[in-house]
GROMACS .gro file of C-alpha atoms in nm:
model
  262
    1UNK     CA    1  -6.547   7.084  11.405
    2UNK     CA    2  -6.479   7.154  11.769
    3UNK     CA    3  -6.745   6.898  11.874
    4UNK     CA    4  -6.581   6.631  11.655
    5UNK     CA    5  -6.241   6.696  11.811
    6UNK     CA    6  -6.390   6.664  12.158
    7UNK     CA    7  -6.553   6.333  12.062
    8UNK     CA    8  -6.222   6.191  11.932
    9UNK     CA    9  -6.041   6.305  12.249
   10UNK     CA   10  -6.309   6.140  12.463
   11UNK     CA   11  -6.272   5.811  12.271
   12UNK     CA   12  -5.894   5.818  12.312
   13UNK     CA   13  -5.920   5.883  12.686
   14UNK     CA   14  -6.172   5.597  12.720
   15UNK     CA   15  -5.944   5.357  12.530
   16UNK     CA   16  -5.639   5.450  12.740
   17UNK     CA   17  -5.835   5.408  13.062
   18UNK     CA   18  -5.965   5.069  12.946
   19UNK     CA   19  -5.612   4.951  12.865
   20UNK     CA   20  -5.481   5.080  13.196
   21UNK     CA   21  -5.759   4.919  13.401
   22UNK     CA   22  -5.706   4.582  13.232
   23UNK     CA   23  -5.338   4.579  13.327
   24UNK     CA   24  -5.048   4.454  13.116
   25UNK     CA   25  -5.139   4.084  13.116
   26UNK     CA   26  -5.170   3.889  12.791
   27UNK     CA   27  -5.518   3.876  12.641
   28UNK     CA   28  -5.681   3.574  12.482
   29UNK     CA   29  -5.772   3.609  12.116
   30UNK     CA   30  -6.138   3.587  12.008
   31UNK     CA   31  -6.270   3.232  12.019
   32UNK     CA   32  -6.267   3.190  11.641
   33UNK     CA   33  -5.898   3.277  11.619
   34UNK     CA   34  -5.802   3.098  11.941
   35UNK     CA   35  -5.969   2.777  11.824
   36UNK     CA   36  -5.764   2.780  11.503
   37UNK     CA   37  -5.439   2.852  11.686
   38UNK     CA   38  -5.499   2.592  11.958
   39UNK     CA   39  -5.584   2.307  11.722
   40UNK     CA   40  -5.327   2.030  11.785
   41UNK     CA   41  -5.076   1.981  11.503
   42UNK     CA   42  -5.093   1.671  11.285
   43UNK     CA   43  -4.908   1.389  11.469
   44UNK     CA   44  -4.575   1.266  11.344
   45UNK     CA   45  -4.511   0.903  11.254
   46UNK     CA   46  -4.203   0.683  11.297
   47UNK     CA   47  -4.218   0.351  11.113
   48UNK     CA   48  -4.074   0.056  11.303
   49UNK     CA   49  -3.785  -0.147  11.160
   50UNK     CA   50  -4.021  -0.439  11.093
   51UNK     CA   51  -4.251  -0.211  10.889
   52UNK     CA   52  -4.549  -0.353  11.079
   53UNK     CA   53  -4.571  -0.100  11.363
   54UNK     CA   54  -4.611   0.277  11.365
   55UNK     CA   55  -4.510   0.505  11.649
   56UNK     CA   56  -4.763   0.789  11.644
   57UNK     CA   57  -4.610   1.101  11.799
   58UNK     CA   58  -4.826   1.381  11.933
   59UNK     CA   59  -4.660   1.716  11.867
   60UNK     CA   60  -4.671   2.006  12.110
   61UNK     CA   61  -4.851   2.314  11.982
   62UNK     CA   62  -4.731   2.670  12.043
   63UNK     CA   63  -4.476   2.691  12.326
   64UNK     CA   64  -4.583   2.869  12.641
   65UNK     CA   65  -4.457   3.215  12.740
   66UNK     CA   66  -4.291   3.054  13.044
   67UNK     CA   67  -4.087   2.820  12.825
   68UNK     CA   68  -3.994   3.088  12.571
   69UNK     CA   69  -3.874   3.324  12.846
   70UNK     CA   70  -3.624   3.075  12.992
   71UNK     CA   71  -3.261   3.194  13.006
   72UNK     CA   72  -3.052   3.097  12.701
   73UNK     CA   73  -2.676   3.055  12.678
   74UNK     CA   74  -2.546   3.162  12.336
   75UNK     CA   75  -2.214   2.989  12.278
   76UNK     CA   76  -2.040   2.907  11.952
   77UNK     CA   77  -2.355   2.954  11.745
   78UNK     CA   78  -2.553   2.720  11.973
   79UNK     CA   79  -2.862   2.808  12.174
   80UNK     CA   80  -2.844   2.623  12.505
   81UNK     CA   81  -3.093   2.576  12.787
   82UNK     CA   82  -2.855   2.592  13.087
   83UNK     CA   83  -3.110   2.452  13.334
   84UNK     CA   84  -3.181   2.138  13.130
   85UNK     CA   85  -2.835   2.090  12.974
   86UNK     CA   86  -3.006   2.070  12.638
   87UNK     CA   87  -3.090   2.277  12.335
   88UNK     CA   88  -3.295   2.591  12.387
   89UNK     CA   89  -3.670   2.592  12.342
   90UNK     CA   90  -3.649   2.760  12.002
   91UNK     CA   91  -3.441   2.472  11.862
   92UNK     CA   92  -3.657   2.174  11.965
   93UNK     CA   93  -3.992   2.039  11.840
   94UNK     CA   94  -4.125   1.882  12.158
   95UNK     CA   95  -4.360   1.584  12.154
   96UNK     CA   96  -4.626   1.521  12.417
   97UNK     CA   97  -4.802   1.192  12.332
   98UNK     CA   98  -4.706   0.848  12.208
   99UNK     CA   99  -4.898   0.546  12.084
  100UNK     CA  100  -4.820   0.233  11.881
  101UNK     CA  101  -5.037   0.120  11.590
  102UNK     CA  102  -5.028  -0.221  11.427
  103UNK     CA  103  -5.043  -0.168  11.051
  104UNK     CA  104  -5.217  -0.501  10.979
  105UNK     CA  105  -5.495  -0.495  11.238
  106UNK     CA  106  -5.519  -0.120  11.295
  107UNK     CA  107  -5.505  -0.176  11.673
  108UNK     CA  108  -5.365   0.124  11.860
  109UNK     CA  109  -5.209   0.116  12.207
  110UNK     CA  110  -5.153   0.446  12.389
  111UNK     CA  111  -4.836   0.472  12.597
  112UNK     CA  112  -4.893   0.579  12.957
  113UNK     CA  113  -4.673   0.884  13.019
  114UNK     CA  114  -4.670   1.123  13.317
  115UNK     CA  115  -4.899   1.424  13.274
  116UNK     CA  116  -4.724   1.711  13.101
  117UNK     CA  117  -4.418   1.509  12.997
  118UNK     CA  118  -4.239   1.657  12.695
  119UNK     CA  119  -3.996   1.449  12.495
  120UNK     CA  120  -3.793   1.443  12.174
  121UNK     CA  121  -3.558   1.225  11.965
  122UNK     CA  122  -3.774   0.908  11.946
  123UNK     CA  123  -3.563   0.614  11.836
  124UNK     CA  124  -3.667   0.257  11.757
  125UNK     CA  125  -3.459  -0.037  11.876
  126UNK     CA  126  -3.312  -0.237  11.584
  127UNK     CA  127  -3.545  -0.529  11.657
  128UNK     CA  128  -3.852  -0.302  11.664
  129UNK     CA  129  -3.968  -0.405  12.011
  130UNK     CA  130  -3.939  -0.071  12.193
  131UNK     CA  131  -3.882   0.302  12.149
  132UNK     CA  132  -3.634   0.521  12.336
  133UNK     CA  133  -3.668   0.897  12.378
  134UNK     CA  134  -3.523   1.190  12.569
  135UNK     CA  135  -3.763   1.363  12.810
  136UNK     CA  136  -3.751   1.718  12.941
  137UNK     CA  137  -3.791   1.755  13.318
  138UNK     CA  138  -3.764   2.045  13.560
  139UNK     CA  139  -3.407   1.962  13.657
  140UNK     CA  140  -3.269   1.826  13.330
  141UNK     CA  141  -3.304   1.558  13.065
  142UNK     CA  142  -3.386   1.192  13.123
  143UNK     CA  143  -3.383   0.878  12.911
  144UNK     CA  144  -3.703   0.675  12.873
  145UNK     CA  145  -3.800   0.343  12.716
  146UNK     CA  146  -4.153   0.277  12.584
  147UNK     CA  147  -4.278  -0.076  12.516
  148UNK     CA  148  -4.531  -0.164  12.247
  149UNK     CA  149  -4.770  -0.287  12.519
  150UNK     CA  150  -4.814   0.074  12.635
  151UNK     CA  151  -4.579   0.078  12.934
  152UNK     CA  152  -4.293   0.325  12.973
  153UNK     CA  153  -4.013   0.370  13.223
  154UNK     CA  154  -3.722   0.603  13.289
  155UNK     CA  155  -3.377   0.440  13.277
  156UNK     CA  156  -3.136   0.731  13.330
  157UNK     CA  157  -3.120   1.094  13.444
  158UNK     CA  158  -2.875   1.378  13.398
  159UNK     CA  159  -2.827   1.354  13.021
  160UNK     CA  160  -2.623   1.615  12.837
  161UNK     CA  161  -2.809   1.704  12.518
  162UNK     CA  162  -2.645   2.041  12.462
  163UNK     CA  163  -2.510   1.956  12.118
  164UNK     CA  164  -2.758   1.700  11.986
  165UNK     CA  165  -2.926   1.372  12.071
  166UNK     CA  166  -2.770   1.258  12.401
  167UNK     CA  167  -2.807   0.883  12.351
  168UNK     CA  168  -2.741   0.607  12.098
  169UNK     CA  169  -2.826   0.239  12.066
  170UNK     CA  170  -2.612  -0.068  12.068
  171UNK     CA  171  -2.667  -0.307  11.774
  172UNK     CA  172  -2.804  -0.591  11.992
  173UNK     CA  173  -3.120  -0.392  12.088
  174UNK     CA  174  -3.046  -0.462  12.455
  175UNK     CA  175  -2.856  -0.152  12.564
  176UNK     CA  176  -2.820   0.223  12.520
  177UNK     CA  177  -2.528   0.458  12.575
  178UNK     CA  178  -2.572   0.822  12.670
  179UNK     CA  179  -2.385   1.146  12.719
  180UNK     CA  180  -2.428   1.247  13.082
  181UNK     CA  181  -2.339   1.553  13.288
  182UNK     CA  182  -2.031   1.466  13.497
  183UNK     CA  183  -2.085   1.480  13.872
  184UNK     CA  184  -1.758   1.669  13.911
  185UNK     CA  185  -1.854   1.954  13.679
  186UNK     CA  186  -1.816   2.282  13.863
  187UNK     CA  187  -2.008   2.605  13.842
  188UNK     CA  188  -2.014   2.804  13.520
  189UNK     CA  189  -1.741   3.069  13.479
  190UNK     CA  190  -1.855   3.417  13.570
  191UNK     CA  191  -1.906   3.633  13.263
  192UNK     CA  192  -1.771   3.987  13.246
  193UNK     CA  193  -1.911   4.260  13.025
  194UNK     CA  194  -1.585   4.454  13.038
  195UNK     CA  195  -1.342   4.358  12.757
  196UNK     CA  196  -0.978   4.309  12.852
  197UNK     CA  197  -0.852   4.387  12.503
  198UNK     CA  198  -0.942   4.391  12.135
  199UNK     CA  199  -1.076   4.087  11.951
  200UNK     CA  200  -0.809   3.985  11.697
  201UNK     CA  201  -0.866   3.739  11.413
  202UNK     CA  202  -0.591   3.625  11.180
  203UNK     CA  203  -0.615   3.476  10.830
  204UNK     CA  204  -0.257   3.345  10.813
  205UNK     CA  205  -0.151   3.632  10.587
  206UNK     CA  206  -0.382   3.533  10.303
  207UNK     CA  207  -0.675   3.716  10.154
  208UNK     CA  208  -0.972   3.485  10.194
  209UNK     CA  209  -1.344   3.494  10.259
  210UNK     CA  210  -1.451   3.423  10.616
  211UNK     CA  211  -1.802   3.337  10.729
  212UNK     CA  212  -1.951   3.528  11.017
  213UNK     CA  213  -2.171   3.355  11.273
  214UNK     CA  214  -2.362   3.480  11.571
  215UNK     CA  215  -2.218   3.425  11.917
  216UNK     CA  216  -1.878   3.298  11.808
  217UNK     CA  217  -1.655   3.177  12.091
  218UNK     CA  218  -1.350   3.394  12.148
  219UNK     CA  219  -1.070   3.387  12.399
  220UNK     CA  220  -1.190   3.467  12.749
  221UNK     CA  221  -1.479   3.327  12.947
  222UNK     CA  222  -1.674   3.197  12.644
  223UNK     CA  223  -1.419   2.922  12.574
  224UNK     CA  224  -1.434   2.768  12.924
  225UNK     CA  225  -1.813   2.800  12.926
  226UNK     CA  226  -1.835   2.618  12.594
  227UNK     CA  227  -1.607   2.341  12.718
  228UNK     CA  228  -1.806   2.304  13.039
  229UNK     CA  229  -2.129   2.258  12.848
  230UNK     CA  230  -1.967   2.005  12.615
  231UNK     CA  231  -1.821   1.795  12.898
  232UNK     CA  232  -1.974   1.454  12.951
  233UNK     CA  233  -1.932   1.179  13.206
  234UNK     CA  234  -1.990   0.914  12.938
  235UNK     CA  235  -1.913   0.969  12.572
  236UNK     CA  236  -2.128   0.800  12.305
  237UNK     CA  237  -1.849   0.776  12.047
  238UNK     CA  238  -1.617   0.616  12.300
  239UNK     CA  239  -1.867   0.346  12.387
  240UNK     CA  240  -1.948   0.273  12.024
  241UNK     CA  241  -1.579   0.223  11.952
  242UNK     CA  242  -1.565  -0.010  12.251
  243UNK     CA  243  -1.857  -0.210  12.118
  244UNK     CA  244  -1.698  -0.276  11.784
  245UNK     CA  245  -1.350  -0.332  11.928
  246UNK     CA  246  -1.363  -0.423  12.301
  247UNK     CA  247  -0.983  -0.456  12.312
  248UNK     CA  248  -0.943  -0.082  12.258
  249UNK     CA  249  -1.160   0.042  12.545
  250UNK     CA  250  -1.288  -0.207  12.806
  251UNK     CA  251  -1.661  -0.180  12.868
  252UNK     CA  252  -1.731  -0.117  13.234
  253UNK     CA  253  -2.037  -0.279  13.392
  254UNK     CA  254  -2.315  -0.035  13.468
  255UNK     CA  255  -2.197   0.240  13.235
  256UNK     CA  256  -2.471   0.165  12.985
  257UNK     CA  257  -2.845   0.170  13.050
  258UNK     CA  258  -3.000  -0.168  12.989
  259UNK     CA  259  -3.331  -0.172  12.804
  260UNK     CA  260  -3.437  -0.519  12.917
  261UNK     CA  261  -3.571  -0.562  13.267
  262UNK     CA  262  -3.398  -0.805  13.504
   0.00000   0.00000   0.00000
């Protein structure tokens, strides 16, 4: 009995020492499990408006620890990546590869993208000649155009995708409009963990059910922070109204990103 207890104690000490010597770094799973987890997901497909071309979209597998550990701003029920001015990692299915396939011939053309580029919100032009998407970069979001011949180029930087897709198309397939971060936007308000008073909610004197959401915006610093994130140098809705009725809001040259090369 005593010998068995000594053996168990020795095994426990050995296990603790092994864990301590290996440090606190993450460990790779056994090859059989790792192979299953690291298998690329099935690509997504976006059918072109002409129904003759497919955009084959490579989907990113499990997000890295570095991406998941990025700071998140929780405002008004949203999860925001403050560095990129976009939605937080947990809210986006990032894509990492793009190719075009002709349905009739089966010919596939891979689009040449920078190594490690992550993108989302692929969107066909109405005439089916090109695809626009929003790319994630170290200092923010950018707008890209991919041609069916396999070429791709960036047409704008500094997009504001905090509350959804930061760009939209014009009906002529020649231009895009985008929400951008205004150059005059100042620093974020400093948050305080000390309340200045109670949180008061009124129901106008009626008994009624009220939904409860996480990270609701209340009076104080959260309101200005929410407004700062929602600010945009160019507003998509404004430009769309201008397109349909130019007399209401004059369209200024250079405010939209042209898709066609000069």
